[in-house]
């Protein structure tokens, strides 16, 4: 049965940083490429319609495309509601502005502490009837708060009307991992404990927290990207094939995979903080928030039981790159009497800054001797994602397609995985900007290492 599309987009936080950097450019893309033509209502404390349009123009100038026709159309679709989120009158003004709209989509591009207040305001004013709501991450701060937030949301919205954004799910290369696995039968027989020695996932950034000091100091690397982005990448790589043609079958398999991950304990994590973090504006004096985290993960099921999985993420590292490395086991016997590197057989999936899928193989060197060398064959290399993740996700939410959004049970299980390593449960090690994090991370990976540091193509260096 076809799901009805939303007929109005309402976004809270219309003059905020996320709207400026992501939402306005994504709306421009939807107008230009998909013929989007619905009313857009921006709600903010200080955003009159003139200010909202000025903010949108400035956003498109710095982050959007030079498309005069689409830009003018966007300005014509904009409406504004100015008011305090704590004031019931704001939601009454919104209800009036919605007019005859029957299926609005409310996008909460605001600080998570305001989610409950806004959802309650929508419900009490009648703005939640037949509506959908989109919420930004982080969805809660731990398992208990995520459960409480879900409980409150379900008082006003059914689960099928709640869209929890993890923008990594909207990235083309993350979807490419899932597609490549299940569209090519060569991968299914080898992605399991019988053939895989270990898995490494790295998300490295060569920059710091910039102007996000206060926000980042409330989150840290584990809450900011490990609990959501990194576990979603892991699920795309390791979940079982899904059956059925609807989006719930994909989310069912991801939820099943998350439930098989053994909850992390302090012995499974190394936390680090780059030198200079404490001088960032907004960071609390003496903060013990991590800007780097490395974890050892175990999936307790028949496919992956016994395969060590290592995930790391961090700020101010040697370069900016996100990639997955699957290391395959060597044959049970080296037939040619060589001392072969353990890491000579692998599959690499690069997510950013470029998109590529490669295989590492051992091939014969030219000559009479049966001696080999390691090579990497790249099957595909593409430019970075042309469609911004937020454009894809906003379009899907408007159409009622929830495949790329996190479901209640998955969110809670992801928090269960990291709940035991939140806060100051382990020491915090300092590391130099431009390095690959604290030395203690190498002790974590131990005999299963070393860490395989990404290398960028020459064109990206």
Short mmCIF file of C-alpha atoms in Angstrom, two decimals:
data_model
loop_
_atom_site.label_atom_id
_atom_site.label_comp_id
_atom_site.label_asym_id
_atom_site.label_seq_id
_atom_site.Cartn_x
_atom_site.Cartn_y
_atom_site.Cartn_z
CA UNK A 1 0.00 0.00 0.00
CA UNK A 2 1.35 3.40 -0.98
CA UNK A 3 2.38 5.69 1.88
CA UNK A 4 1.03 9.24 1.53
CA UNK A 5 3.66 11.96 1.21
CA UNK A 6 3.87 14.90 3.57
CA UNK A 7 2.33 18.11 2.30
CA UNK A 8 4.33 20.68 4.29
CA UNK A 9 7.86 20.81 5.70
CA UNK A 10 8.28 22.49 9.08
CA UNK A 11 11.76 22.83 10.45
CA UNK A 12 12.66 24.04 13.91
CA UNK A 13 16.04 25.71 14.25
CA UNK A 14 15.59 27.54 10.97
CA UNK A 15 18.33 30.09 11.68
CA UNK A 16 20.72 27.59 13.25
CA UNK A 17 24.02 26.18 12.07
CA UNK A 18 22.62 22.90 10.72
CA UNK A 19 20.02 24.73 8.64
CA UNK A 20 22.70 27.05 7.31
CA UNK A 21 25.18 24.33 6.33
CA UNK A 22 22.90 21.45 5.36
CA UNK A 23 19.16 22.07 5.18
CA UNK A 24 18.94 25.04 2.84
CA UNK A 25 21.40 23.52 0.30
CA UNK A 26 19.51 20.21 0.49
CA UNK A 27 16.17 21.92 -0.10
CA UNK A 28 17.67 23.66 -3.12
CA UNK A 29 18.74 20.25 -4.45
CA UNK A 30 15.26 18.81 -3.90
CA UNK A 31 13.74 21.73 -5.80
CA UNK A 32 16.21 21.53 -8.66
CA UNK A 33 16.40 17.77 -9.07
CA UNK A 34 13.09 16.41 -7.77
CA UNK A 35 10.63 19.24 -8.38
CA UNK A 36 9.98 19.87 -4.68
CA UNK A 37 7.29 22.56 -4.41
CA UNK A 38 5.71 22.27 -0.95
CA UNK A 39 5.44 25.04 1.65
CA UNK A 40 8.48 25.31 3.94
CA UNK A 41 7.87 26.79 7.39
CA UNK A 42 10.92 27.82 9.38
CA UNK A 43 10.45 28.13 13.14
CA UNK A 44 13.00 29.99 15.26
CA UNK A 45 13.35 32.48 18.10
CA UNK A 46 14.75 35.32 16.00
CA UNK A 47 13.66 34.45 12.45
CA UNK A 48 11.20 36.80 10.81
CA UNK A 49 10.49 35.95 7.17
CA UNK A 50 12.93 38.60 5.95
CA UNK A 51 15.67 37.28 8.24
CA UNK A 52 14.91 33.71 7.23
CA UNK A 53 15.24 34.54 3.55
CA UNK A 54 18.45 36.47 4.19
CA UNK A 55 19.87 33.50 6.07
CA UNK A 56 18.83 31.14 3.27
CA UNK A 57 20.45 33.32 0.57
CA UNK A 58 23.69 33.50 2.54
CA UNK A 59 23.61 29.73 3.04
CA UNK A 60 23.16 29.03 -0.66
CA UNK A 61 25.93 31.46 -1.53
CA UNK A 62 28.41 29.62 0.66
CA UNK A 63 27.14 26.02 0.60
CA UNK A 64 24.73 25.66 -2.30
CA UNK A 65 24.82 25.72 -6.08
CA UNK A 66 24.56 28.81 -8.26
CA UNK A 67 21.05 28.20 -9.55
CA UNK A 68 19.06 31.40 -9.73
CA UNK A 69 15.78 29.82 -10.77
CA UNK A 70 15.80 27.18 -8.00
CA UNK A 71 16.93 29.76 -5.43
CA UNK A 72 14.05 32.07 -6.30
CA UNK A 73 11.61 29.18 -6.05
CA UNK A 74 12.98 28.30 -2.61
CA UNK A 75 12.49 31.88 -1.42
CA UNK A 76 8.90 31.76 -2.65
CA UNK A 77 8.19 28.58 -0.66
CA UNK A 78 9.51 29.94 2.64
CA UNK A 79 7.24 30.92 5.52
CA UNK A 80 8.31 31.90 9.01
CA UNK A 81 7.04 31.43 12.55
CA UNK A 82 8.93 33.44 15.13
CA UNK A 83 8.70 32.40 18.75
CA UNK A 84 10.14 30.70 21.81
CA UNK A 85 9.93 26.87 21.86
CA UNK A 86 8.85 27.09 25.51
CA UNK A 87 5.88 29.34 24.67
CA UNK A 88 2.57 27.62 23.74
CA UNK A 89 1.73 30.65 21.58
CA UNK A 90 4.52 29.64 19.17
CA UNK A 91 2.73 26.40 18.34
CA UNK A 92 -0.60 28.16 17.97
CA UNK A 93 1.01 30.46 15.39
CA UNK A 94 2.43 27.39 13.67
CA UNK A 95 -1.01 25.76 13.59
CA UNK A 96 -2.40 28.88 11.89
CA UNK A 97 0.47 28.97 9.42
CA UNK A 98 -0.11 25.30 8.50
CA UNK A 99 -3.59 26.26 7.29
CA UNK A 100 -5.14 23.35 5.41
CA UNK A 101 -2.04 21.14 5.63
CA UNK A 102 -3.07 17.60 6.59
CA UNK A 103 0.26 15.73 6.77
CA UNK A 104 3.09 18.01 7.91
CA UNK A 105 6.64 16.81 8.46
CA UNK A 106 8.27 18.41 11.50
CA UNK A 107 12.06 18.40 11.37
CA UNK A 108 13.70 19.14 14.72
CA UNK A 109 17.10 20.61 13.78
CA UNK A 110 17.59 21.76 17.37
CA UNK A 111 19.51 20.83 20.50
CA UNK A 112 18.32 17.41 21.78
CA UNK A 113 17.40 18.91 25.17
CA UNK A 114 14.48 20.66 23.42
CA UNK A 115 13.04 17.57 21.71
CA UNK A 116 10.49 16.80 24.43
CA UNK A 117 9.32 20.40 24.81
CA UNK A 118 8.78 20.80 21.06
CA UNK A 119 7.02 17.45 20.63
CA UNK A 120 4.67 18.27 23.52
CA UNK A 121 3.98 21.69 22.01
CA UNK A 122 3.15 20.14 18.65
CA UNK A 123 0.75 17.69 20.23
CA UNK A 124 -1.07 20.19 22.45
CA UNK A 125 -1.59 22.61 19.55
CA UNK A 126 -2.92 19.95 17.17
CA UNK A 127 0.14 20.16 14.90
CA UNK A 128 1.00 16.50 15.42
CA UNK A 129 -2.17 15.05 13.87
CA UNK A 130 -1.23 12.79 10.92
CA UNK A 131 2.26 14.30 11.11
CA UNK A 132 5.76 12.86 10.95
CA UNK A 133 8.65 14.02 13.10
CA UNK A 134 12.35 13.90 12.23
CA UNK A 135 14.90 14.09 15.06
CA UNK A 136 18.62 14.77 14.83
CA UNK A 137 21.24 12.77 16.67
CA UNK A 138 22.24 12.26 19.37
CA UNK A 139 19.06 10.44 20.30
CA UNK A 140 19.60 10.38 24.05
CA UNK A 141 22.89 10.39 25.95
CA UNK A 142 22.81 6.78 27.11
CA UNK A 143 20.49 3.78 27.15
CA UNK A 144 18.28 5.09 29.95
CA UNK A 145 17.72 8.52 28.36
CA UNK A 146 17.10 6.98 24.92
CA UNK A 147 14.43 4.73 26.39
CA UNK A 148 12.82 7.65 28.20
CA UNK A 149 12.83 9.77 25.03
CA UNK A 150 11.24 6.95 23.04
CA UNK A 151 8.58 6.56 25.74
CA UNK A 152 7.69 10.26 25.57
CA UNK A 153 7.68 10.36 21.77
CA UNK A 154 5.30 7.42 21.61
CA UNK A 155 2.77 9.36 23.67
CA UNK A 156 2.32 11.67 20.69
CA UNK A 157 3.60 9.84 17.59
CA UNK A 158 3.41 6.20 16.50
CA UNK A 159 6.76 4.57 15.76
CA UNK A 160 6.13 4.58 12.00
CA UNK A 161 5.88 8.40 12.13
CA UNK A 162 9.21 8.90 13.95
CA UNK A 163 12.32 9.37 11.79
CA UNK A 164 15.63 9.36 13.66
CA UNK A 165 18.40 10.78 11.49
CA UNK A 166 21.87 9.32 11.26
CA UNK A 167 23.15 11.19 8.22
CA UNK A 168 25.75 8.46 7.57
CA UNK A 169 22.90 6.23 6.44
CA UNK A 170 22.21 8.74 3.67
CA UNK A 171 25.76 8.62 2.34
CA UNK A 172 26.19 6.95 -1.03
CA UNK A 173 29.33 4.97 -0.05
CA UNK A 174 27.69 3.50 3.06
CA UNK A 175 24.80 2.29 0.93
CA UNK A 176 27.39 1.03 -1.57
CA UNK A 177 28.80 -1.39 1.03
CA UNK A 178 25.39 -2.99 1.47
CA UNK A 179 24.66 -3.06 -2.25
CA UNK A 180 28.03 -4.50 -3.28
CA UNK A 181 27.76 -7.29 -0.69
CA UNK A 182 24.33 -8.50 -1.70
CA UNK A 183 24.44 -7.79 -5.45
CA UNK A 184 27.57 -9.93 -5.99
CA UNK A 185 27.57 -13.58 -4.88
CA UNK A 186 31.38 -13.73 -4.68
CA UNK A 187 31.37 -11.92 -1.33
CA UNK A 188 28.79 -13.91 0.60
CA UNK A 189 30.87 -17.16 0.88
CA UNK A 190 33.95 -15.37 2.27
CA UNK A 191 32.53 -12.76 4.67
CA UNK A 192 32.39 -14.94 7.77
CA UNK A 193 34.53 -16.39 10.56
CA UNK A 194 35.93 -19.15 8.33
CA UNK A 195 37.74 -16.72 6.04
CA UNK A 196 38.07 -13.39 7.86
CA UNK A 197 41.03 -12.83 10.19
CA UNK A 198 39.89 -9.44 11.51
CA UNK A 199 38.04 -6.25 10.63
CA UNK A 200 39.20 -2.67 11.10
CA UNK A 201 37.07 0.45 10.66
CA UNK A 202 38.71 3.86 10.85
CA UNK A 203 37.10 7.29 10.85
CA UNK A 204 39.91 9.85 10.99
CA UNK A 205 39.63 13.63 10.85
CA UNK A 206 42.62 15.93 10.51
CA UNK A 207 40.75 18.84 12.12
CA UNK A 208 39.56 19.54 15.65
CA UNK A 209 36.20 20.57 17.05
CA UNK A 210 36.46 24.09 15.57
CA UNK A 211 33.54 26.24 16.80
CA UNK A 212 31.67 23.26 18.31
CA UNK A 213 33.56 23.22 21.59
CA UNK A 214 30.56 23.45 23.89
CA UNK A 215 28.53 20.85 21.96
CA UNK A 216 31.45 18.45 21.58
CA UNK A 217 32.33 18.71 25.25
CA UNK A 218 28.84 17.45 26.07
CA UNK A 219 29.25 14.48 23.74
CA UNK A 220 32.75 13.21 22.99
CA UNK A 221 33.85 10.78 20.30
CA UNK A 222 31.88 7.77 21.60
CA UNK A 223 28.54 9.58 21.73
CA UNK A 224 29.22 11.72 18.66
CA UNK A 225 30.17 9.05 16.12
CA UNK A 226 30.95 5.65 17.68
CA UNK A 227 27.44 4.84 18.95
CA UNK A 228 25.81 5.80 15.67
CA UNK A 229 27.93 6.25 12.53
CA UNK A 230 30.52 3.58 13.26
CA UNK A 231 28.08 0.91 14.40
CA UNK A 232 25.92 1.58 11.35
CA UNK A 233 28.92 1.02 9.06
CA UNK A 234 29.69 -2.20 10.93
CA UNK A 235 26.09 -3.37 10.51
CA UNK A 236 26.14 -2.73 6.75
CA UNK A 237 29.28 -4.84 6.50
CA UNK A 238 28.30 -7.73 8.77
CA UNK A 239 24.49 -8.09 8.78
CA UNK A 240 22.87 -11.13 7.20
CA UNK A 241 21.10 -10.84 3.82
CA UNK A 242 17.63 -9.43 4.19
CA UNK A 243 14.49 -10.91 2.69
CA UNK A 244 11.35 -9.15 1.60
CA UNK A 245 10.93 -6.03 -0.47
CA UNK A 246 10.02 -3.46 2.18
CA UNK A 247 12.37 -1.24 4.14
CA UNK A 248 11.53 -2.95 7.43
CA UNK A 249 13.34 -6.12 6.30
CA UNK A 250 16.61 -4.15 6.08
CA UNK A 251 16.06 -2.60 9.49
CA UNK A 252 15.11 -6.01 10.93
CA UNK A 253 18.48 -7.49 9.94
CA UNK A 254 20.40 -4.50 11.27
CA UNK A 255 18.57 -4.73 14.58
CA UNK A 256 19.37 -8.45 14.75
CA UNK A 257 23.06 -7.70 14.14
CA UNK A 258 23.18 -4.99 16.82
CA UNK A 259 21.63 -7.38 19.31
CA UNK A 260 24.43 -9.87 18.64
CA UNK A 261 27.19 -7.38 19.56
CA UNK A 262 28.60 -8.04 23.01
CA UNK A 263 28.26 -4.90 25.20
CA UNK A 264 31.57 -3.10 25.55
CA UNK A 265 33.40 -2.93 28.88
CA UNK A 266 36.29 -0.68 29.98
CA UNK A 267 38.88 -3.28 28.91
CA UNK A 268 37.57 -2.99 25.34
CA UNK A 269 38.28 0.73 24.88
CA UNK A 270 41.13 3.23 24.73
CA UNK A 271 40.20 6.91 25.02
CA UNK A 272 42.38 9.82 24.01
CA UNK A 273 42.36 13.62 23.91
CA UNK A 274 44.48 15.69 21.56
CA UNK A 275 46.91 18.19 23.03
CA UNK A 276 45.32 21.62 22.88
CA UNK A 277 41.70 20.52 23.25
CA UNK A 278 41.36 22.22 26.62
CA UNK A 279 42.11 25.61 25.03
CA UNK A 280 39.20 25.34 22.57
CA UNK A 281 36.46 27.93 23.32
CA UNK A 282 33.47 26.31 25.01
CA UNK A 283 35.44 23.37 26.44
CA UNK A 284 35.23 23.06 30.23
CA UNK A 285 38.47 23.56 32.20
CA UNK A 286 40.03 20.19 32.94
CA UNK A 287 37.58 18.37 30.63
CA UNK A 288 38.05 14.60 30.42
CA UNK A 289 35.95 14.22 27.27
CA UNK A 290 37.58 11.99 24.66
CA UNK A 291 38.38 13.24 21.15
CA UNK A 292 39.65 9.76 20.16
CA UNK A 293 38.26 6.32 20.89
CA UNK A 294 39.36 2.85 19.83
CA UNK A 295 37.26 -0.20 20.71
CA UNK A 296 37.45 -3.96 20.29
CA UNK A 297 34.07 -5.38 19.27
CA UNK A 298 32.81 -8.96 19.27
CA UNK A 299 29.74 -10.19 17.39
CA UNK A 300 28.35 -13.25 19.14
CA UNK A 301 26.69 -15.15 16.32
CA UNK A 302 27.54 -18.06 14.03
CA UNK A 303 28.73 -15.90 11.15
CA UNK A 304 31.19 -13.74 13.10
CA UNK A 305 31.88 -15.56 16.37
CA UNK A 306 35.60 -15.28 17.23
CA UNK A 307 36.45 -12.60 14.64
CA UNK A 308 38.09 -9.58 16.34
CA UNK A 309 36.70 -6.24 15.14
CA UNK A 310 38.44 -2.96 15.85
CA UNK A 311 36.90 0.47 15.39
CA UNK A 312 38.59 3.82 15.94
CA UNK A 313 37.57 7.42 15.43
CA UNK A 314 39.22 10.67 16.31
CA UNK A 315 39.88 14.35 15.79
CA UNK A 316 43.23 15.96 14.87
CA UNK A 317 44.59 12.76 13.35
CA UNK A 318 47.04 12.41 10.48
CA UNK A 319 44.47 12.82 7.70
CA UNK A 320 40.74 12.82 6.98
CA UNK A 321 39.49 9.47 5.77
CA UNK A 322 36.88 6.84 6.59
CA UNK A 323 37.40 3.27 5.45
CA UNK A 324 36.70 -0.36 6.22
CA UNK A 325 39.44 -3.01 6.02
CA UNK A 326 38.52 -6.70 6.04
CA UNK A 327 41.62 -8.88 6.49
CA UNK A 328 41.32 -12.42 5.18
CA UNK A 329 43.09 -15.45 6.58
CA UNK A 330 46.05 -16.90 4.74
CA UNK A 331 45.75 -20.39 3.18
CA UNK A 332 46.38 -23.25 5.65
CA UNK A 333 49.70 -23.92 3.91
CA UNK A 334 52.03 -21.58 2.00
CA UNK A 335 52.65 -23.71 -1.09
CA UNK A 336 55.68 -21.79 -2.35
CA UNK A 337 57.76 -21.75 0.80
CA UNK A 338 57.60 -17.99 1.20
CA UNK A 339 57.34 -15.93 4.34
CA UNK A 340 54.19 -14.07 3.40
CA UNK A 341 52.89 -11.03 5.32
CA UNK A 342 49.77 -11.89 7.27
CA UNK A 343 48.04 -8.80 5.89
CA UNK A 344 48.52 -9.68 2.23
CA UNK A 345 44.87 -10.50 1.50
CA UNK A 346 42.14 -8.00 2.18
CA UNK A 347 39.07 -6.07 1.03
CA UNK A 348 39.08 -2.31 1.45
CA UNK A 349 35.94 -0.15 1.26
CA UNK A 350 36.71 3.57 1.22
CA UNK A 351 33.84 5.81 2.33
CA UNK A 352 35.54 9.20 2.19
CA UNK A 353 37.04 11.38 0.84
CA UNK A 354 36.66 9.24 -2.30
CA UNK A 355 34.59 6.11 -2.81
CA UNK A 356 36.35 2.88 -3.72
CA UNK A 357 36.24 -0.88 -3.27
CA UNK A 358 39.52 -2.75 -3.58
CA UNK A 359 40.92 -6.24 -3.06
CA UNK A 360 44.43 -7.03 -1.86
CA UNK A 361 45.97 -10.09 -3.52
CA UNK A 362 49.24 -11.98 -3.71
CA UNK A 363 50.52 -12.32 -7.30
CA UNK A 364 53.68 -13.75 -8.86
CA UNK A 365 56.61 -11.49 -9.59
CA UNK A 366 57.88 -11.66 -13.18
CA UNK A 367 60.77 -14.10 -13.57
CA UNK A 368 61.70 -17.75 -13.14
CA UNK A 369 61.26 -17.94 -9.38
CA UNK A 370 57.86 -18.75 -7.86
CA UNK A 371 57.96 -15.65 -5.67
CA UNK A 372 55.18 -13.18 -5.11
CA UNK A 373 54.29 -9.63 -4.25
CA UNK A 374 51.26 -7.92 -2.74
CA UNK A 375 49.06 -5.82 -5.02
CA UNK A 376 45.74 -4.05 -4.58
CA UNK A 377 43.16 -4.18 -7.34
CA UNK A 378 40.65 -1.33 -7.26
CA UNK A 379 37.31 -2.33 -8.74
CA UNK A 380 35.72 1.09 -8.65
CA UNK A 381 36.75 4.59 -7.64
CA UNK A 382 34.26 7.41 -7.71
CA UNK A 383 34.16 11.01 -6.66
CA UNK A 384 32.57 11.90 -3.37
CA UNK A 385 28.82 11.63 -3.09
CA UNK A 386 27.09 14.02 -5.49
CA UNK A 387 23.79 13.98 -3.60
CA UNK A 388 24.21 15.37 -0.07
CA UNK A 389 23.00 12.94 2.60
CA UNK A 390 20.51 15.44 3.98
CA UNK A 391 18.93 15.91 0.58
CA UNK A 392 18.35 12.16 0.28
CA UNK A 393 17.09 11.84 3.85
CA UNK A 394 14.74 14.84 3.72
CA UNK A 395 13.28 13.57 0.46
CA UNK A 396 12.79 10.08 1.90
CA UNK A 397 11.15 11.43 5.05
CA UNK A 398 8.74 13.54 3.01
CA UNK A 399 7.81 10.44 0.99
CA UNK A 400 7.44 8.28 4.08
CA UNK A 401 10.36 5.98 3.28
CA UNK A 402 12.06 5.02 6.56
CA UNK A 403 14.75 2.58 5.36
CA UNK A 404 17.61 5.05 5.96
CA UNK A 405 16.40 6.08 9.41
CA UNK A 406 17.13 4.39 12.74
CA UNK A 407 14.37 2.43 14.41
CA UNK A 408 13.56 2.45 18.12
CA UNK A 409 14.92 -1.03 18.88
CA UNK A 410 18.17 -0.41 16.97
CA UNK A 411 18.82 2.90 18.73
CA UNK A 412 18.38 1.31 22.14
CA UNK A 413 20.60 -1.67 21.33
CA UNK A 414 23.31 0.63 19.96
CA UNK A 415 23.28 2.49 23.26
CA UNK A 416 23.41 -0.84 25.09
CA UNK A 417 26.62 -1.65 23.20
CA UNK A 418 28.44 1.51 24.38
CA UNK A 419 26.70 2.17 27.70
CA UNK A 420 29.47 0.52 29.73
CA UNK A 421 32.22 2.77 28.32
CA UNK A 422 30.54 6.17 28.63
CA UNK A 423 32.10 8.74 30.94
CA UNK A 424 35.36 8.49 32.85
CA UNK A 425 35.42 4.70 33.18
CA UNK A 426 38.88 4.43 31.60
CA UNK A 427 42.03 6.59 31.63
CA UNK A 428 42.33 9.45 29.15
CA UNK A 429 45.58 9.47 27.15
CA UNK A 430 46.93 12.55 25.41
CA UNK A 431 48.12 12.46 21.83
CA UNK A 432 49.80 14.88 19.47
CA UNK A 433 47.76 16.51 16.68
CA UNK A 434 48.72 14.97 13.34
CA UNK A 435 49.38 11.53 14.87
CA UNK A 436 47.21 8.40 14.80
CA UNK A 437 46.08 8.77 18.39
CA UNK A 438 47.58 7.55 21.67
CA UNK A 439 50.10 4.70 21.67
CA UNK A 440 47.82 2.73 23.98
CA UNK A 441 45.53 2.04 21.00
CA UNK A 442 48.26 -0.22 19.59
CA UNK A 443 48.20 -2.23 22.81
CA UNK A 444 44.45 -2.70 22.38
CA UNK A 445 44.80 -4.25 18.93
CA UNK A 446 47.82 -6.30 20.03
CA UNK A 447 48.48 -9.51 18.06
CA UNK A 448 45.56 -8.78 15.74
CA UNK A 449 47.27 -5.66 14.43
CA UNK A 450 48.84 -3.54 13.45
CA UNK A 451 46.38 -0.77 12.80
CA UNK A 452 46.21 -0.23 9.07
CA UNK A 453 46.43 3.52 8.65
CA UNK A 454 44.55 4.80 5.60
CA UNK A 455 46.49 6.36 2.75
CA UNK A 456 44.88 8.87 0.45
CA UNK A 457 45.21 8.78 -3.36
CA UNK A 458 47.91 11.12 -4.59
CA UNK A 459 45.25 13.49 -5.92
CA UNK A 460 43.87 13.90 -2.39
CA UNK A 461 47.17 14.47 -0.62
#
